[in-house]
Amino acid sequence: MSDDPSARPLRRALTAALGLQVLLALLLFAGDLGRDFSLPTRGPAAPDLDQPTTPGDQTRRYDPATRPAGPGVAPSGSMPERLVLTESDGAWSLSGQIAPGDGERIIRQIEARGDGAPQVIRLDSPGGSVTDALELGRAIREAGLNTDMESGAICLSACPYVLAAGTERSADEDARIGVHQHYFGENTLLPAFTAVSDIQRGQGLVMRYLDEMGIDLRLMEPALMTPPKEIYLLTREELRDFNLLTTAE
């Protein structure tokens, strides 16, 4: 049977997901389900998010509640606990953590604006609820809106799924975009088969969404390999290769 090159990215993503699920199942059945359980890490504790990255050194600490400093950008303290939508200079600005219920709420606000509403959404978010990010993303794509990130902005965790929804997707050179494993909340000591089933379903929903948006599923590899308390910052080359950006400023 011939090997279809176009199928290789999907095959690699599925293989990585399956391997991690098998390992997780073994750990769960062995009783290694401590509080804040996460999948295995890449190695020693990662540097702070404000530290420069180079190819191969892209994993940094992740704190969704605090907006980090960046190149030429001072830390601005705590991020809003929910998404905040404002309008300025002919564009939407969407900032803050993605809380449960934010997807539907932000969609209503955009729809209420009616004719003449901005066609660009500028993102600055540490992420949060994956379900709400996917819901919001599908609405953004259906509305034909573009997504953008200004200098110093961040788009981490679930936020890249919103970025991926833009018909056109751009980000300043100083913007930081990162992915990691989805965090499924505090351990409730669910049966192992239930925990693994939930993770499988979540990964499947994300992969289907990325495929709908035209994103290369190779993006899932660094996401699945990076624990929830760390973040993998994507290089400009990766952002282009994975089609997460259509325009590289």
XYZ file of N, CA and C in Angstrom:
747
model
N 0.854 -1.205 0.000
C 0.000 0.000 0.000
C 0.881 1.244 0.000
N 0.579 2.208 -0.882
C 1.395 3.413 -0.965
C 1.122 4.317 0.219
N 2.137 5.121 0.545
C 2.034 6.036 1.680
C 1.641 7.402 1.168
N 0.455 7.877 1.540
C -0.045 9.176 1.098
C 0.574 10.265 1.963
N 1.462 11.122 1.396
C 2.115 12.159 2.211
C 1.127 13.094 2.881
N -0.022 13.331 2.244
C -0.995 14.265 2.821
C -1.605 13.740 4.102
N -1.535 12.423 4.311
C -2.133 11.828 5.509
C -1.164 11.761 6.673
N 0.117 12.059 6.426
C 1.111 11.890 7.482
C 0.880 12.791 8.692
N 0.575 14.108 8.521
C 0.350 14.955 9.710
C -0.769 14.433 10.597
N -1.887 14.004 9.982
C -3.001 13.476 10.769
C -2.590 12.195 11.472
N -1.838 11.333 10.766
C -1.414 10.073 11.362
C -0.501 10.318 12.557
N 0.425 11.294 12.428
C 1.325 11.604 13.545
C 0.553 12.129 14.739
N -0.421 13.013 14.480
C -1.211 13.575 15.580
C -2.019 12.490 16.278
N -2.626 11.607 15.494
C -3.414 10.530 16.091
C -2.538 9.561 16.871
N -1.339 9.280 16.343
C -0.423 8.379 17.042
C 0.010 8.973 18.370
N 0.338 10.283 18.370
C 0.742 10.942 19.616
C -0.392 10.935 20.626
N -1.601 11.228 20.162
C -2.755 11.242 21.069
C -3.003 9.862 21.653
N -2.931 8.825 20.808
C -3.172 7.470 21.284
C -2.117 7.042 22.292
N -0.852 7.359 22.007
C 0.219 6.980 22.923
C 0.059 7.615 24.287
N -0.302 8.899 24.323
C -0.487 9.584 25.594
C -1.707 9.046 26.340
N -2.739 8.684 25.604
C -3.928 8.128 26.253
C -3.628 6.780 26.900
N -2.846 5.948 26.206
C -2.473 4.652 26.775
C -1.651 4.841 28.038
N -0.677 5.773 27.983
C 0.150 6.039 29.155
C -0.690 6.573 30.301
N -1.616 7.482 29.995
C -2.492 8.029 31.026
C -3.331 6.931 31.665
N -3.853 6.035 30.849
C -4.670 4.952 31.387
C -3.871 4.088 32.346
N -2.619 3.785 31.996
C -1.776 2.976 32.872
C -1.535 3.671 34.204
N -1.281 4.986 34.149
C -1.037 5.738 35.381
C -2.290 5.803 36.244
N -3.425 5.999 35.590
C -4.676 6.068 36.340
C -4.981 4.750 37.027
N -4.836 3.670 36.312
C -5.114 2.363 36.899
C -4.109 2.019 37.990
N -2.902 2.591 37.912
C -1.892 2.328 38.934
C -2.117 3.171 40.182
N -3.059 4.108 40.122
C -3.379 4.912 41.300
C -2.595 6.198 41.403
N -1.968 6.654 40.309
C -1.181 7.879 40.344
C -2.045 9.071 39.982
N -3.172 9.228 40.676
C -4.099 10.293 40.341
C -4.098 11.351 41.431
N -2.991 12.046 41.616
C -2.911 13.083 42.641
C -3.622 14.339 42.209
N -3.729 15.254 43.125
C -4.356 16.538 42.812
C -3.562 17.233 41.720
N -4.319 17.932 40.810
C -3.726 18.626 39.674
C -2.919 17.672 38.812
N -3.440 16.478 38.597
C -2.742 15.499 37.769
C -2.559 16.033 36.363
N -1.404 15.786 35.771
C -1.157 16.132 34.382
C -0.320 15.049 33.758
N -0.259 15.069 32.441
C 0.543 14.106 31.723
C 2.022 14.390 31.945
N 2.914 13.452 31.572
C 4.342 13.636 31.818
C 4.878 14.914 31.197
N 5.864 15.515 31.841
C 6.442 16.762 31.382
C 7.641 16.505 30.490
N 8.128 17.585 29.851
C 9.276 17.475 28.970
C 10.577 17.366 29.746
N 10.653 17.875 30.943
C 11.910 17.832 31.679
C 11.852 18.747 32.883
N 12.973 19.427 33.239
C 13.017 20.303 34.404
C 12.017 21.447 34.279
N 11.810 22.141 35.402
C 10.882 23.268 35.423
C 11.248 24.276 34.341
N 10.237 24.763 33.649
C 10.461 25.672 32.535
C 10.762 27.079 33.036
N 11.475 27.891 32.230
C 11.713 29.294 32.588
C 10.411 30.083 32.577
N 10.466 31.304 33.116
C 9.300 32.176 33.109
C 8.927 32.550 31.676
N 7.677 32.943 31.495
C 7.156 33.235 30.168
C 7.839 34.431 29.509
N 8.395 35.345 30.325
C 9.009 36.530 29.741
C 10.434 36.288 29.245
N 10.948 35.076 29.418
C 12.294 34.772 28.954
C 12.285 34.502 27.447
N 13.296 35.012 26.721
C 13.346 34.811 25.266
C 13.377 33.327 24.907
N 12.853 33.016 23.751
C 12.858 31.634 23.270
C 13.735 31.515 22.028
N 14.212 30.318 21.799
C 14.912 29.968 20.570
C 14.352 28.627 20.109
N 14.453 28.297 18.829
C 13.955 27.000 18.373
C 14.533 25.860 19.205
N 13.668 25.024 19.740
C 14.086 23.938 20.605
C 14.039 24.286 22.080
N 13.946 25.570 22.396
C 13.822 26.045 23.778
C 12.597 26.950 23.832
N 11.418 26.343 23.814
C 10.175 27.096 23.647
C 9.154 26.850 24.749
N 9.487 26.025 25.729
C 8.546 25.722 26.802
C 8.755 26.670 27.970
N 7.692 27.312 28.414
C 7.768 28.301 29.480
C 6.677 28.034 30.521
N 6.845 28.631 31.711
C 5.837 28.486 32.758
C 4.552 29.192 32.339
N 3.449 28.678 32.870
C 2.142 29.200 32.473
C 1.318 29.546 33.700
N 0.854 30.797 33.747
C -0.035 31.253 34.810
C -1.161 32.037 34.150
N -2.347 31.446 34.020
C -3.423 32.112 33.291
C -3.942 33.378 33.948
N -3.674 33.562 35.231
C -4.250 34.703 35.946
C -3.440 35.982 35.792
N -2.175 35.872 35.379
C -1.292 37.037 35.346
C -0.788 37.289 33.941
N -0.870 38.545 33.526
C -0.330 38.906 32.216
C 1.161 39.150 32.366
N 1.999 38.374 31.665
C 3.447 38.497 31.836
C 4.017 39.690 31.100
N 5.238 40.030 31.458
C 5.979 41.022 30.700
C 6.430 40.399 29.389
N 6.848 41.240 28.483
C 7.373 40.760 27.212
C 8.383 41.747 26.689
N 8.928 41.514 25.503
C 9.901 42.439 24.929
C 9.324 43.842 24.817
N 9.819 44.739 25.617
C 9.345 46.110 25.592
C 7.981 46.306 26.211
N 7.464 45.288 26.908
C 6.127 45.360 27.497
C 6.219 45.052 28.980
N 5.752 45.968 29.821
C 5.774 45.746 31.268
C 4.594 44.876 31.670
N 4.739 44.097 32.734
C 3.601 43.292 33.199
C 2.464 44.196 33.642
N 1.233 43.804 33.334
C 0.082 44.654 33.656
C -0.797 44.038 34.728
N -0.228 43.140 35.527
C -0.984 42.573 36.631
C -1.935 41.490 36.185
N -3.005 41.345 36.945
C -3.943 40.254 36.706
C -4.728 40.467 35.415
N -4.964 39.370 34.719
C -5.833 39.405 33.548
C -7.287 39.357 34.023
N -8.212 39.972 33.286
C -9.629 39.850 33.645
C -10.031 38.385 33.746
N -10.894 38.066 34.696
C -11.299 36.679 34.910
C -12.270 36.186 33.853
N -12.830 37.102 33.078
C -13.707 36.751 31.961
C -13.295 37.572 30.754
N -13.678 37.128 29.582
C -13.382 37.893 28.381
C -14.085 39.246 28.414
N -13.362 40.262 27.984
C -13.901 41.619 27.901
C -13.826 42.057 26.441
N -14.966 42.423 25.869
C -15.043 42.851 24.475
C -15.250 44.353 24.413
N -14.341 45.050 23.743
C -14.462 46.489 23.549
C -14.244 46.802 22.072
N -14.559 48.031 21.705
C -14.393 48.465 20.318
C -13.530 49.718 20.291
N -12.480 49.694 19.462
C -11.569 50.828 19.385
C -10.874 50.841 18.034
N -10.776 52.032 17.450
C -10.060 52.218 16.178
C -10.564 51.266 15.093
N -11.862 51.070 15.045
C -12.449 50.260 13.986
C -12.238 48.771 14.119
N -11.885 48.300 15.320
C -11.672 46.865 15.528
C -12.200 46.457 16.895
N -12.580 45.192 17.009
C -12.902 44.631 18.309
C -11.616 44.326 19.060
N -11.650 44.478 20.372
C -10.553 44.049 21.237
C -11.121 43.045 22.230
N -10.542 41.846 22.250
C -11.028 40.779 23.120
C -9.895 40.354 24.044
N -10.064 40.624 25.348
C -8.979 40.355 26.291
C -9.510 39.659 27.536
N -8.613 38.960 28.226
C -8.960 38.297 29.471
C -9.039 36.788 29.334
N -9.265 36.132 30.482
C -9.402 34.681 30.493
C -10.744 34.261 29.882
N -10.762 33.081 29.296
C -11.986 32.552 28.688
C -12.708 31.715 29.739
N -13.765 32.263 30.295
C -14.508 31.586 31.360
C -15.696 30.825 30.773
N -16.190 29.817 31.481
C -17.390 29.114 31.018
C -18.540 30.092 30.789
N -19.190 29.977 29.662
C -20.279 30.873 29.304
C -19.849 32.058 28.475
N -18.536 32.296 28.359
C -18.052 33.458 27.609
C -18.339 33.345 26.117
N -18.324 32.127 25.584
C -18.562 31.970 24.158
C -19.899 32.555 23.751
N -20.950 32.100 24.375
C -22.296 32.577 24.056
C -22.438 34.067 24.356
N -21.856 34.519 25.458
C -21.985 35.929 25.852
C -21.320 36.854 24.837
N -20.099 36.527 24.415
C -19.385 37.377 23.462
C -20.060 37.346 22.097
N -20.565 36.196 21.696
C -21.278 36.098 20.419
C -22.480 37.031 20.415
N -23.235 37.053 21.508
C -24.404 37.946 21.601
C -23.981 39.405 21.486
N -22.880 39.772 22.121
C -22.419 41.161 22.068
C -22.027 41.561 20.649
N -21.353 40.671 19.943
C -20.950 40.981 18.568
C -22.173 41.093 17.665
N -23.104 40.157 17.807
C -24.308 40.180 16.971
C -25.160 41.410 17.249
N -25.174 41.875 18.502
C -25.992 43.036 18.864
C -25.484 44.319 18.224
N -24.222 44.327 17.838
C -23.633 45.532 17.224
C -24.252 45.818 15.869
N -24.683 44.779 15.164
C -25.391 44.958 13.901
C -24.512 45.445 12.767
N -25.140 46.144 11.814
C -24.434 46.630 10.632
C -23.327 47.606 11.021
N -22.252 47.567 10.264
C -21.138 48.473 10.524
C -20.213 48.015 11.623
N -20.415 46.804 12.115
C -19.551 46.280 13.177
C -18.148 46.032 12.635
N -17.126 46.143 13.477
C -15.752 45.870 13.039
C -15.617 44.466 12.460
N -14.696 44.327 11.535
C -14.462 43.039 10.885
C -13.196 42.355 11.381
N -12.533 42.972 12.358
C -11.295 42.411 12.911
C -11.438 42.283 14.426
N -10.990 41.147 14.970
C -10.956 40.943 16.418
C -9.502 40.820 16.849
N -9.053 41.725 17.715
C -7.687 41.688 18.235
C -7.686 40.937 19.567
N -6.843 39.931 19.654
C -6.853 39.019 20.796
C -5.719 39.292 21.771
N -6.021 39.126 23.050
C -5.013 39.206 24.119
C -5.559 38.386 25.286
N -5.268 37.092 25.280
C -5.898 36.192 26.247
C -4.964 35.051 26.629
N -4.961 34.680 27.934
C -4.173 33.522 28.363
C -4.918 32.210 28.180
N -6.126 32.261 27.625
C -6.892 31.044 27.394
C -7.874 30.755 28.504
N -8.341 29.513 28.544
C -9.336 29.121 29.543
C -10.197 27.988 29.023
N -11.499 28.202 28.997
C -12.456 27.166 28.618
C -12.317 26.790 27.146
N -11.945 25.539 26.884
C -11.809 25.065 25.509
C -13.167 25.058 24.809
N -14.189 24.592 25.498
C -15.526 24.521 24.907
C -15.992 25.886 24.429
N -15.773 26.912 25.241
C -16.205 28.261 24.863
C -15.344 28.826 23.746
N -14.055 28.487 23.733
C -13.179 28.940 22.653
C -13.640 28.370 21.314
N -14.017 27.099 21.293
C -14.484 26.481 20.057
C -15.822 27.072 19.622
N -16.707 27.309 20.581
C -18.011 27.904 20.263
C -17.833 29.298 19.671
N -16.993 30.101 20.305
C -16.739 31.456 19.819
C -16.047 31.417 18.464
N -15.097 30.502 18.314
C -14.372 30.402 17.057
C -15.278 30.088 15.880
N -16.192 29.169 16.057
C -17.100 28.823 14.957
C -17.974 30.015 14.570
N -18.395 30.804 15.557
C -19.204 31.989 15.260
C -18.381 33.034 14.513
N -17.114 33.183 14.886
C -16.235 34.133 14.200
C -16.047 33.731 12.743
N -15.816 32.442 12.507
C -15.637 31.981 11.124
C -16.920 32.155 10.315
N -18.059 31.834 10.915
C -19.335 31.973 10.208
C -19.604 33.428 9.838
N -19.171 34.359 10.704
C -19.376 35.787 10.443
C -18.347 36.352 9.476
N -17.324 35.566 9.129
C -16.306 36.031 8.197
C -15.369 37.071 8.773
N -15.184 37.064 10.097
C -14.314 38.047 10.737
C -12.849 37.617 10.655
N -11.956 38.600 10.761
C -10.519 38.347 10.796
C -10.024 38.421 12.235
N -8.919 37.752 12.523
C -8.312 37.810 13.854
C -6.904 38.369 13.745
N -6.483 39.066 14.807
C -5.189 39.748 14.776
C -4.652 39.855 16.196
N -3.340 40.029 16.309
C -2.700 40.261 17.603
C -1.711 41.405 17.462
N -1.793 42.346 18.386
C -0.890 43.490 18.369
C 0.402 43.166 19.107
N 1.358 44.074 19.029
C 2.653 43.889 19.686
C 2.469 43.699 21.186
N 3.115 42.677 21.749
C 3.048 42.414 23.178
C 1.858 41.599 23.619
N 0.911 41.329 22.720
C -0.274 40.554 23.087
C 0.087 39.078 23.254
N -0.742 38.365 24.018
C -0.560 36.930 24.195
C -1.817 36.200 23.747
N -1.636 34.967 23.303
C -2.758 34.098 22.941
C -2.307 32.686 23.277
N -2.724 32.204 24.452
C -2.198 30.964 24.998
C -3.322 29.968 25.284
N -2.934 28.701 25.435
C -3.863 27.653 25.852
C -5.016 27.511 24.852
N -6.239 27.836 25.239
C -7.385 27.715 24.339
C -7.521 28.893 23.389
N -6.833 29.996 23.646
C -6.957 31.183 22.801
C -6.567 30.934 21.344
N -5.519 30.131 21.046
C -5.197 29.895 19.635
C -6.346 29.310 18.821
N -7.304 28.647 19.479
C -8.457 28.135 18.745
C -9.338 29.287 18.265
N -9.387 30.371 19.031
C -10.109 31.567 18.591
C -9.336 32.243 17.467
N -8.026 32.349 17.630
C -7.184 32.922 16.575
C -7.374 32.160 15.265
N -7.444 30.834 15.353
C -7.562 29.987 14.164
C -8.846 30.228 13.391
N -9.840 30.843 14.024
C -11.149 31.018 13.400
C -11.183 32.157 12.395
N -10.245 33.073 12.460
C -10.268 34.223 11.568
C -10.163 33.820 10.105
N -10.924 34.507 9.250
C -10.786 34.269 7.816
C -9.375 34.631 7.375
N -8.883 35.753 7.870
C -7.474 36.132 7.751
C -6.921 36.212 9.166
N -5.702 35.706 9.360
C -5.122 35.614 10.706
C -3.722 36.217 10.700
N -3.522 37.223 11.544
C -2.231 37.908 11.582
C -1.823 38.161 13.025
N -0.528 38.380 13.223
C -0.004 38.663 14.562
C 1.304 39.413 14.426
N 1.480 40.423 15.274
C 2.732 41.164 15.290
C 3.883 40.236 15.678
N 5.081 40.611 15.273
C 6.271 39.801 15.557
C 6.461 39.567 17.049
N 6.060 40.535 17.888
C 6.253 40.422 19.339
C 5.107 39.699 20.048
N 4.057 39.364 19.336
C 2.947 38.627 19.952
C 3.400 37.209 20.279
N 2.847 36.648 21.360
C 3.233 35.294 21.775
C 2.023 34.369 21.733
N 2.194 33.267 21.016
C 1.118 32.304 20.796
C 1.608 30.945 21.270
N 0.848 30.314 22.175
C 1.331 29.069 22.758
C 0.232 28.056 23.006
N 0.630 26.783 23.040
C -0.312 25.681 23.230
C 0.198 24.735 24.312
N -0.714 23.941 24.863
C -0.354 22.900 25.826
C -1.506 21.915 25.954
N -1.339 20.934 26.853
C -2.412 19.979 27.107
C -3.610 20.711 27.706
N -4.780 20.237 27.378
C -5.977 20.815 27.977
C -6.028 20.449 29.449
N -6.426 21.407 30.275
C -6.561 21.175 31.714
C -8.009 20.819 32.003
N -8.212 19.693 32.641
C -9.571 19.202 32.869
C -10.059 19.441 34.292
N -9.447 20.388 35.007
C -9.919 20.753 36.335
C -9.322 19.883 37.414
N -9.766 20.119 38.649
C -9.225 19.382 39.782
C -9.640 17.919 39.724
N -8.774 17.079 40.205
C -9.037 15.648 40.232
C -10.256 15.344 41.114
N -11.201 14.611 40.532
C -12.379 14.202 41.304
C -12.399 12.694 41.515
N -11.271 12.043 41.229
C -11.136 10.597 41.420
C -12.215 9.824 40.671
N -12.463 10.265 39.430
C -13.395 9.530 38.593
C -12.783 8.187 38.213
N -13.606 7.203 37.868
C -13.045 5.941 37.386
C -12.123 6.191 36.204
N -11.072 5.396 36.094
C -10.064 5.618 35.063
C -10.673 5.628 33.668
N -11.610 4.707 33.405
C -12.167 4.645 32.056
C -12.941 5.914 31.728
N -13.549 6.541 32.746
C -14.288 7.783 32.525
C -13.337 8.925 32.220
N -12.240 9.030 32.983
C -11.265 10.093 32.756
C -10.655 9.986 31.369
N -10.242 8.783 30.973
C -9.640 8.595 29.655
C -10.658 8.894 28.564
N -11.900 8.478 28.749
C -12.943 8.732 27.760
C -13.163 10.224 27.570
N -13.177 10.986 28.671
C -13.361 12.436 28.580
C -12.212 13.086 27.819
N -10.983 12.644 28.096
C -9.819 13.207 27.418
C -9.857 12.874 25.932
N -10.196 11.640 25.604
C -10.286 11.246 24.201
C -11.321 12.094 23.466
N -12.473 12.277 24.102
C -13.531 13.058 23.462
C -13.080 14.503 23.271
N -12.436 15.081 24.295
C -11.964 16.453 24.186
C -10.951 16.624 23.073
N -10.006 15.701 22.974
C -9.008 15.774 21.917
C -9.655 15.625 20.545
N -10.643 14.727 20.460
C -11.330 14.533 19.191
C -12.071 15.783 18.742
N -12.732 16.467 19.679
C -13.454 17.692 19.346
C -12.506 18.784 18.875
N -11.353 18.903 19.535
C -10.374 19.918 19.142
C -9.809 19.614 17.758
N -9.467 18.360 17.505
C -8.902 17.993 16.207
C -9.913 18.207 15.088
N -11.175 17.893 15.333
C -12.200 18.137 14.321
C -12.335 19.633 14.047
N -12.292 20.427 15.103
C -12.396 21.878 14.954
C -11.230 22.427 14.137
N -10.003 22.031 14.487
C -8.827 22.516 13.763
C -8.905 22.149 12.287
N -9.387 20.950 12.002
C -9.541 20.525 10.613
C -10.563 21.398 9.898
N -11.659 21.734 10.574
C -12.674 22.619 9.992
C -12.076 23.978 9.641
N -11.171 24.454 10.482
C -10.592 25.780 10.295
C -9.406 25.783 9.325
N -9.024 24.605 8.838
C -7.913 24.533 7.898
C -6.549 24.588 8.548
N -6.463 24.214 9.834
C -5.196 24.244 10.564
C -4.522 22.875 10.463
N -3.209 22.883 10.256
C -2.445 21.640 10.175
C -2.482 20.941 11.533
N -2.881 19.678 11.538
C -3.023 18.951 12.796
C -1.691 18.634 13.460
N -0.577 18.943 12.823
C 0.714 18.817 13.503
C 0.802 19.742 14.709
N -0.056 20.753 14.757
C -0.122 21.633 15.923
C -0.390 20.844 17.195
N -1.062 19.707 17.075
C -1.410 18.915 18.251
C -0.197 18.266 18.908
N 0.875 18.068 18.161
C 2.031 17.381 18.740
C 2.646 18.160 19.898
N 3.049 19.451 19.719
C 3.575 20.181 20.878
C 2.524 20.408 21.951
N 1.259 20.531 21.552
C 0.199 20.723 22.546
C 0.094 19.506 23.461
N 0.096 18.320 22.884
C -0.050 17.100 23.674
C 1.181 16.790 24.514
N 2.342 17.322 24.119
C 3.581 17.028 24.823
C 3.915 18.040 25.912
N 3.103 19.081 26.061
C 3.389 20.145 27.026
C 2.343 20.123 28.138
N 2.755 19.959 29.407
C 1.797 19.829 30.514
C 1.013 21.115 30.757
N -0.125 21.026 31.457
C -0.995 22.185 31.651
C -0.339 23.373 32.348
N 0.653 23.142 33.206
C 1.278 24.247 33.936
C 2.443 24.868 33.177
N 2.655 24.424 31.940
C 3.661 25.015 31.067
C 2.998 25.344 29.739
N 3.688 26.120 28.914
C 3.145 26.507 27.614
C 4.256 26.418 26.580
N 3.920 25.915 25.408
C 4.879 25.801 24.304
C 4.642 26.971 23.366
N 5.613 27.890 23.284
C 5.478 29.071 22.443
C 5.906 28.738 21.018
N 5.023 28.966 20.089
C 5.259 28.623 18.691
C 6.158 29.647 18.012
N 7.070 29.170 17.180
C 7.927 30.058 16.399
C 7.134 30.613 15.221
N 7.660 31.657 14.596
C 6.992 32.211 13.425
C 6.911 31.173 12.306
N 7.962 30.379 12.180
C 7.955 29.336 11.153
C 6.853 28.317 11.426
N 6.693 27.915 12.685
C 5.633 26.966 13.028
C 4.255 27.570 12.793
N 4.086 28.837 13.139
C 2.799 29.498 12.939
C 2.402 29.493 11.468
N 3.393 29.688 10.597
C 3.113 29.649 9.160
C 2.904 28.213 8.680
N 3.786 27.306 9.114
C 3.693 25.918 8.654
C 2.378 25.268 9.073
N 1.917 25.578 10.288
C 0.666 25.003 10.782
C -0.559 25.753 10.261
N -0.321 26.828 9.496
C -1.386 27.658 8.926
C -2.191 28.384 9.993
N -1.585 28.584 11.164
C -2.279 29.333 12.208
C -2.314 30.817 11.863
N -1.332 31.276 11.096
C -1.320 32.640 10.573
C -1.393 32.586 9.056
N -2.214 33.446 8.481
C -2.247 33.580 7.024
C -1.413 34.761 6.573
N -1.163 35.695 7.501
C -0.333 36.861 7.224
C 0.663 37.004 8.350
N 1.960 36.987 8.050
C 3.007 37.138 9.060
C 3.586 38.535 8.956
N 3.319 39.370 9.962
C 3.811 40.751 9.935
C 5.271 40.794 10.349
